Short mmCIF file of C-alpha atoms and ligand atoms in Angstrom, two decimals:
data_model
loop_
_atom_site.label_atom_id
_atom_site.label_comp_id
_atom_site.label_asym_id
_atom_site.label_seq_id
_atom_site.Cartn_x
_atom_site.Cartn_y
_atom_site.Cartn_z
CA MET A 1 82.14 62.49 113.19
CA LYS A 2 85.90 62.41 112.53
CA VAL A 3 88.34 63.71 115.05
CA MET A 4 92.18 64.21 114.41
CA VAL A 5 94.43 63.40 117.31
CA THR A 6 97.88 64.58 117.04
CA GLY A 7 100.41 62.76 119.36
CA GLY A 8 97.74 59.96 119.53
CA ALA A 9 100.38 57.20 119.88
CA GLY A 10 101.60 58.96 123.18
CA TYR A 11 100.79 58.18 126.66
CA ILE A 12 97.75 60.52 127.14
CA GLY A 13 96.93 60.70 123.40
CA SER A 14 96.49 56.98 123.17
CA HIS A 15 94.06 57.12 126.10
CA VAL A 16 92.12 60.02 124.34
CA VAL A 17 92.01 57.84 121.23
CA LYS A 18 90.60 54.87 123.04
CA ALA A 19 87.98 57.05 124.91
CA LEU A 20 86.86 58.60 121.56
CA LEU A 21 86.55 55.25 119.80
CA GLY A 22 84.52 53.98 122.78
CA SER A 23 82.20 57.01 122.37
CA GLY A 24 81.59 56.14 118.68
CA TYR A 25 83.87 58.73 117.04
CA GLU A 26 85.91 58.02 113.90
CA VAL A 27 89.60 58.85 114.78
CA LEU A 28 92.51 59.85 112.65
CA VAL A 29 95.90 59.77 114.45
CA LEU A 30 98.83 61.74 113.36
CA ASP A 31 102.18 60.82 115.22
CA ASN A 32 105.61 60.96 114.14
CA LEU A 33 106.47 58.06 116.39
CA ASP A 34 109.29 59.83 117.83
CA LYS A 35 108.25 58.93 121.39
CA GLY A 36 104.81 57.31 120.72
CA HIS A 37 104.09 53.55 120.28
CA ARG A 38 102.29 52.33 117.23
CA GLU A 39 100.71 49.45 119.25
CA ALA A 40 99.26 52.03 121.64
CA VAL A 41 96.77 53.31 118.86
CA VAL A 42 94.03 50.83 119.34
CA GLY A 43 91.84 51.78 116.28
CA GLY A 44 90.96 54.39 113.84
CA ASP A 45 93.32 55.67 110.97
CA PHE A 46 96.89 56.12 111.53
CA ILE A 47 99.27 58.43 109.78
CA GLU A 48 102.97 58.44 110.57
CA GLY A 49 104.10 61.95 109.95
CA ASP A 50 105.24 65.32 111.47
CA LEU A 51 103.69 68.57 112.08
CA ALA A 52 106.57 70.09 110.21
CA ASP A 53 105.25 68.67 106.99
CA LYS A 54 102.86 71.37 105.86
CA GLU A 55 101.85 69.50 102.56
CA LEU A 56 100.84 66.52 104.64
CA LEU A 57 98.63 68.57 106.88
CA ASP A 58 96.85 70.19 103.92
CA ASP A 59 96.51 66.68 102.25
CA ILE A 60 95.05 65.38 105.56
CA PHE A 61 92.44 68.13 106.07
CA SER A 62 91.60 68.08 102.36
CA GLY A 63 91.34 64.38 102.27
CA HIS A 64 89.15 63.88 105.32
CA ASP A 65 86.06 65.50 106.78
CA ILE A 66 87.68 66.31 110.09
CA GLU A 67 85.37 68.28 112.55
CA GLY A 68 87.76 69.00 115.16
CA VAL A 69 91.42 68.43 116.38
CA ILE A 70 92.74 67.29 119.66
CA HIS A 71 96.41 68.49 119.76
CA LEU A 72 98.66 66.63 122.01
CA ALA A 73 101.91 66.18 119.88
CA ALA A 74 104.63 67.97 121.73
CA HIS A 75 107.78 67.53 123.72
CA SER A 76 106.99 67.50 127.40
CA LEU A 77 109.99 67.19 129.64
CA VAL A 78 111.01 70.21 131.80
CA GLY A 79 114.54 69.25 132.23
CA GLU A 80 115.21 68.67 128.51
CA SER A 81 113.59 71.93 127.74
CA MET A 82 116.10 73.74 129.90
CA GLU A 83 119.06 71.92 127.94
CA ASP A 84 117.66 72.36 124.40
CA PRO A 85 115.27 75.30 124.28
CA GLY A 86 115.15 75.49 120.48
CA LYS A 87 113.69 71.83 120.28
CA TYR A 88 110.89 72.96 122.41
CA TYR A 89 110.19 76.30 120.64
CA ASP A 90 110.39 74.57 117.32
CA ASN A 91 108.20 71.58 118.05
CA ASN A 92 105.59 72.99 120.39
CA VAL A 93 105.20 76.45 118.94
CA SER A 94 106.46 76.57 115.26
CA ARG A 95 105.27 73.19 114.14
CA GLY A 96 101.98 73.64 116.11
CA LEU A 97 101.46 76.80 114.15
CA ASN A 98 101.62 74.82 110.84
CA LEU A 99 98.68 72.80 112.25
CA LEU A 100 96.60 75.86 112.93
CA GLU A 101 97.38 77.31 109.47
CA ALA A 102 96.30 74.22 107.89
CA MET A 103 93.16 74.19 110.06
CA ILE A 104 92.17 77.64 109.07
CA ASN A 105 92.97 77.11 105.30
CA ASN A 106 90.81 73.97 105.45
CA GLU A 107 87.94 75.57 107.65
CA VAL A 108 88.37 73.23 110.51
CA GLU A 109 86.94 75.39 113.47
CA TYR A 110 87.65 73.43 116.80
CA MET A 111 90.75 72.53 118.72
CA VAL A 112 91.16 71.01 122.25
CA PHE A 113 94.76 71.73 123.24
CA SER A 114 96.93 69.71 125.62
CA SER A 115 98.52 72.39 127.94
CA THR A 116 100.06 71.99 131.48
CA ALA A 117 100.35 73.39 134.89
CA ALA A 118 103.71 74.25 134.00
CA VAL A 119 102.24 77.59 132.60
CA TYR A 120 101.91 78.83 136.17
CA GLY A 121 105.35 78.32 137.51
CA GLU A 122 106.10 78.60 141.19
CA PRO A 123 102.62 78.89 142.66
CA GLU A 124 101.71 81.89 144.71
CA GLU A 125 98.72 80.08 146.24
CA ILE A 126 97.24 76.62 146.42
CA PRO A 127 95.00 75.43 144.98
CA ILE A 128 95.97 77.01 141.66
CA THR A 129 92.91 78.52 139.71
CA GLU A 130 92.98 79.54 136.06
CA GLU A 131 93.44 83.13 137.29
CA HIS A 132 96.67 82.30 138.92
CA PRO A 133 99.55 84.40 137.34
CA LEU A 134 101.25 82.82 134.32
CA GLN A 135 105.03 82.85 135.14
CA PRO A 136 106.46 79.57 133.66
CA THR A 137 109.92 78.75 134.89
CA SER A 138 110.69 76.32 132.26
CA VAL A 139 110.91 76.66 128.53
CA TYR A 140 108.49 73.67 128.28
CA GLY A 141 105.87 75.75 130.34
CA GLU A 142 106.65 78.78 128.41
CA SER A 143 106.11 76.98 125.05
CA LYS A 144 102.80 75.82 125.98
CA LEU A 145 101.86 79.42 127.20
CA PHE A 146 102.99 80.79 123.75
CA TYR A 147 100.65 78.41 122.16
CA GLU A 148 97.73 79.33 124.34
CA LYS A 149 98.30 83.11 123.31
CA ILE A 150 98.44 82.01 119.65
CA LEU A 151 95.12 80.21 119.93
CA LYS A 152 93.52 83.44 121.60
CA ARG A 153 94.70 85.38 118.64
CA TYR A 154 93.49 82.82 116.27
CA ASP A 155 90.19 82.96 117.92
CA GLN A 156 90.08 86.70 117.75
CA ILE A 157 91.15 86.90 114.15
CA HIS A 158 90.00 83.73 112.44
CA GLY A 159 87.18 82.58 114.62
CA LEU A 160 89.06 79.36 115.82
CA GLN A 161 87.15 77.89 118.82
CA TYR A 162 89.54 76.31 121.41
CA THR A 163 89.56 74.79 124.73
CA SER A 164 92.95 74.62 126.49
CA LEU A 165 93.31 71.83 129.20
CA ARG A 166 96.02 72.57 131.64
CA TYR A 167 96.87 69.10 133.05
CA PHE A 168 98.40 68.50 136.43
CA ASN A 169 100.14 65.07 136.86
CA ALA A 170 98.77 62.55 134.47
CA ALA A 171 99.04 58.96 135.92
CA GLY A 172 97.52 55.57 135.80
CA ALA A 173 96.60 53.28 132.93
CA ASP A 174 93.66 52.02 131.12
CA PRO A 175 91.96 49.58 133.49
CA ARG A 176 91.84 46.87 131.10
CA GLY A 177 95.57 46.91 130.82
CA GLU A 178 95.61 47.30 126.99
CA ILE A 179 97.58 50.61 127.00
CA GLY A 180 99.61 52.53 129.68
CA GLU A 181 102.53 54.86 130.44
CA ALA A 182 105.59 53.88 128.64
CA HIS A 183 108.33 56.70 128.19
CA GLU A 184 111.89 56.12 127.08
CA PRO A 185 113.74 57.20 129.15
CA GLU A 186 111.17 57.28 132.00
CA THR A 187 111.19 60.29 134.33
CA HIS A 188 107.95 60.04 136.02
CA LEU A 189 107.50 59.20 139.49
CA ILE A 190 104.86 56.54 139.62
CA PRO A 191 106.28 54.35 136.61
CA ILE A 192 109.82 54.72 138.16
CA VAL A 193 108.52 53.53 141.52
CA LEU A 194 106.85 50.56 139.98
CA GLN A 195 109.60 49.60 137.84
CA THR A 196 111.85 49.56 141.02
CA VAL A 197 109.45 47.13 142.61
CA LEU A 198 109.52 44.94 139.36
CA GLY A 199 113.41 44.91 139.65
CA LYS A 200 113.59 46.84 136.36
CA ARG A 201 115.43 49.51 138.06
CA ASP A 202 118.20 49.30 140.91
CA GLU A 203 117.54 52.55 142.50
CA LEU A 204 114.76 55.06 143.41
CA TYR A 205 115.69 58.55 144.50
CA ILE A 206 113.44 61.16 146.27
CA PHE A 207 114.33 64.42 144.64
CA GLY A 208 114.66 66.56 147.75
CA ASP A 209 113.27 66.09 151.20
CA ASP A 210 113.97 69.61 152.50
CA TYR A 211 110.90 71.42 150.80
CA PRO A 212 108.34 73.33 153.05
CA THR A 213 105.79 70.61 152.80
CA ARG A 214 104.19 68.27 155.32
CA ASP A 215 106.96 65.60 155.11
CA GLY A 216 109.63 67.75 153.14
CA THR A 217 108.91 66.01 149.74
CA CYS A 218 107.15 67.55 146.75
CA ILE A 219 103.41 67.52 146.55
CA ARG A 220 101.58 66.93 143.32
CA ASP A 221 98.08 66.41 142.18
CA TYR A 222 97.93 63.11 140.33
CA ILE A 223 95.02 62.82 137.92
CA HIS A 224 93.92 59.38 136.12
CA VAL A 225 94.77 59.62 132.41
CA ASN A 226 91.31 58.33 131.61
CA ASP A 227 89.71 61.04 133.56
CA LEU A 228 91.81 63.32 131.42
CA ALA A 229 90.93 61.46 128.30
CA ARG A 230 87.19 61.81 129.02
CA CYS A 231 87.40 65.71 129.59
CA HIS A 232 88.84 66.02 126.06
CA ILE A 233 85.78 64.64 124.52
CA LEU A 234 83.51 66.83 126.88
CA ALA A 235 85.65 69.90 125.85
CA LEU A 236 85.27 69.05 122.14
CA GLU A 237 81.61 68.39 122.41
CA ALA A 238 81.01 71.69 124.30
CA LEU A 239 82.91 73.56 121.51
CA ILE A 240 80.77 71.97 118.85
CA GLU A 241 77.64 72.80 120.73
CA GLY A 242 78.67 76.49 120.67
CA MET A 243 80.76 77.18 123.89
CA PRO A 244 83.19 79.94 123.53
CA SER A 245 86.93 79.29 123.85
CA ARG A 246 87.86 78.53 127.34
CA ILE A 247 90.81 77.36 129.62
CA TYR A 248 90.59 74.72 132.29
CA ASN A 249 92.84 73.22 134.97
CA LEU A 250 92.57 69.38 135.33
CA GLY A 251 93.46 67.76 138.45
CA ASN A 252 91.78 66.04 141.44
CA GLY A 253 92.34 68.93 143.71
CA GLU A 254 94.25 66.80 146.15
CA GLY A 255 97.98 66.72 146.64
CA TYR A 256 100.13 63.78 147.59
CA SER A 257 103.76 64.09 148.52
CA VAL A 258 106.62 61.87 147.02
CA ARG A 259 106.69 59.71 150.16
CA GLU A 260 102.77 59.25 150.10
CA VAL A 261 103.14 58.06 146.49
CA ILE A 262 105.77 55.53 147.56
CA LYS A 263 103.76 54.37 150.67
CA THR A 264 100.61 53.92 148.60
CA ALA A 265 102.73 52.00 145.91
CA GLU A 266 103.97 49.69 148.96
CA LYS A 267 100.28 49.11 149.88
CA VAL A 268 99.16 48.38 146.17
CA THR A 269 101.96 46.01 145.38
CA GLY A 270 102.36 44.37 148.86
CA GLN A 271 106.12 45.10 148.58
CA LYS A 272 108.54 47.15 150.77
CA ILE A 273 110.10 49.96 148.55
CA ASP A 274 113.45 51.55 149.45
CA ALA A 275 114.09 55.11 148.44
CA LYS A 276 117.25 57.14 148.74
CA ILE A 277 117.27 60.87 149.13
CA GLY A 278 118.63 62.69 146.31
CA LYS A 279 119.15 66.29 145.26
CA ARG A 280 116.36 68.52 144.39
CA ARG A 281 115.60 68.44 140.65
CA PRO A 282 115.89 71.99 139.19
CA GLY A 283 112.63 73.67 138.33
CA ASP A 284 110.48 71.52 140.68
CA PRO A 285 108.03 73.77 142.59
CA ALA A 286 107.39 72.47 146.40
CA ALA A 287 103.55 71.94 145.69
CA LEU A 288 101.37 71.97 142.74
CA VAL A 289 97.45 71.33 143.43
CA ALA A 290 94.78 72.27 140.89
CA SER A 291 91.42 73.79 141.46
CA ALA A 292 89.45 72.00 138.80
CA GLU A 293 86.09 73.35 139.83
CA LYS A 294 85.69 75.39 136.47
CA ALA A 295 85.93 72.19 134.56
CA LYS A 296 83.66 70.28 136.91
CA GLU A 297 80.87 73.07 136.71
CA GLU A 298 81.16 74.00 133.12
CA LEU A 299 81.93 70.57 131.37
CA ASP A 300 80.00 68.54 133.92
CA TRP A 301 83.20 66.58 134.46
CA LYS A 302 83.89 64.52 137.57
CA PRO A 303 87.02 62.38 138.09
CA GLU A 304 86.19 58.62 138.26
CA TYR A 305 89.53 58.05 140.09
CA PRO A 306 89.59 60.63 142.71
CA ASP A 307 92.09 58.71 145.07
CA LEU A 308 95.74 58.02 144.58
CA GLU A 309 95.29 54.27 145.53
CA SER A 310 93.01 53.52 142.61
CA ILE A 311 95.43 55.49 140.11
CA ILE A 312 98.49 53.60 141.29
CA GLU A 313 96.46 50.22 141.14
CA SER A 314 95.69 50.84 137.33
CA ALA A 315 99.38 51.78 136.88
CA TRP A 316 100.44 48.53 138.65
CA ASN A 317 98.05 46.33 136.56
CA TRP A 318 99.76 47.62 133.33
CA HIS A 319 103.42 47.82 134.53
CA SER A 320 103.05 44.23 136.25
CA SER A 321 101.48 42.72 133.11
CA GLY A 322 104.81 43.72 131.15
CA GLY A 323 103.70 46.85 129.28
CA PHE A 324 104.32 47.17 125.50
CA SER A 325 106.55 44.46 124.15
N1 UDP B 401 110.28 62.58 141.57
C1 UDP B 401 111.17 61.90 142.56
N2 UDP B 401 111.98 60.90 141.88
C2 UDP B 401 111.97 60.38 140.72
C3 UDP B 401 110.91 61.16 139.81
C4 UDP B 401 110.22 62.20 140.31
O1 UDP B 401 111.23 62.37 143.70
O2 UDP B 401 112.67 59.47 140.32
C5 UDP B 401 109.59 63.59 142.10
C6 UDP B 401 109.67 65.00 141.38
O3 UDP B 401 110.59 65.76 141.94
C7 UDP B 401 108.10 65.55 141.57
C8 UDP B 401 107.30 64.47 141.61
O4 UDP B 401 108.14 63.37 141.99
O5 UDP B 401 108.12 66.37 142.79
C9 UDP B 401 106.66 64.13 140.42
O6 UDP B 401 107.55 64.16 139.27
P1 UDP B 401 107.16 63.62 137.84
O7 UDP B 401 108.43 63.73 136.94
O8 UDP B 401 106.37 62.43 137.88
O9 UDP B 401 106.26 64.86 137.37
P2 UDP B 401 106.29 66.52 137.21
O10 UDP B 401 105.71 66.97 138.40
O11 UDP B 401 107.69 66.68 136.82
O12 UDP B 401 105.35 66.80 136.02
#
């Protein structure tokens, strides 16, 4: 069975592709390589192209027997989305709509969509369930919420079956060290901490230590990228077996503060890590922790990396071996 993965050269996408190949699926990756890395795609067919190209999308669906699509291609930086909203609405909504139209025209019925905890905005209660109010504080979160709404209508009107996966903080790397997290510029906490240890960066800032949390720094729910990847396959298989469209949170259900992440990285790397206190980053909620009970129950999904230490260990293995050349 052939699965198309948009954004398959990106951080999460490349781990999804590797997991699909490991489970015996044929894979076709579509990625514009704007942020992705060609060498992160460890197998399958690769097409360099953009979702803006409607003709290409039609050619792909008419030329390949694609059973379902895992759609990860998107811009994903909260800060950037607040400076350049048009870029986010265009890429994450309009171009994503081209993909849905091409799927409908070519009778491809299943989509697993890469969504985000940013659809919830500032949490009213923790842990966050899928029923939590949807009040995104960023254009990024809103663009993902718009797409979820479009998916719901496409289900109602065209019979498209979808699963939307709302990720909390993806982290870690393939344990074999073949692929890992490599953003340019890097904005995420764990890679920044590890790059500081490796001397690739001079300074590490904690973005605010006056939050109403146990140590004043922000709390996040870190989930291993391979646990996320596996859940995409479970979601796709459930759709194909006839499960109706659903939305799931994906996290470990455990929150760690920025200071706790740094402390755990010190333990894993065996090095002392100095951090300065900086200003709060606009749009950062104090705490985001998932309730992922629904995915665990309905998809029979269980994270294999439930603790921060093993997540950071896998990331350290990747970063300390040099990452992509
Ligand atoms: N963070 C930080 N310093 C950094 C990068 C991130 O203190 O150099 C904090 C950030 O404010 C947030 C947490 O680390 O509370 C996780 O941020 P990240 O960008 O990794 O993920 P996000 O929560 O934005 O998806």
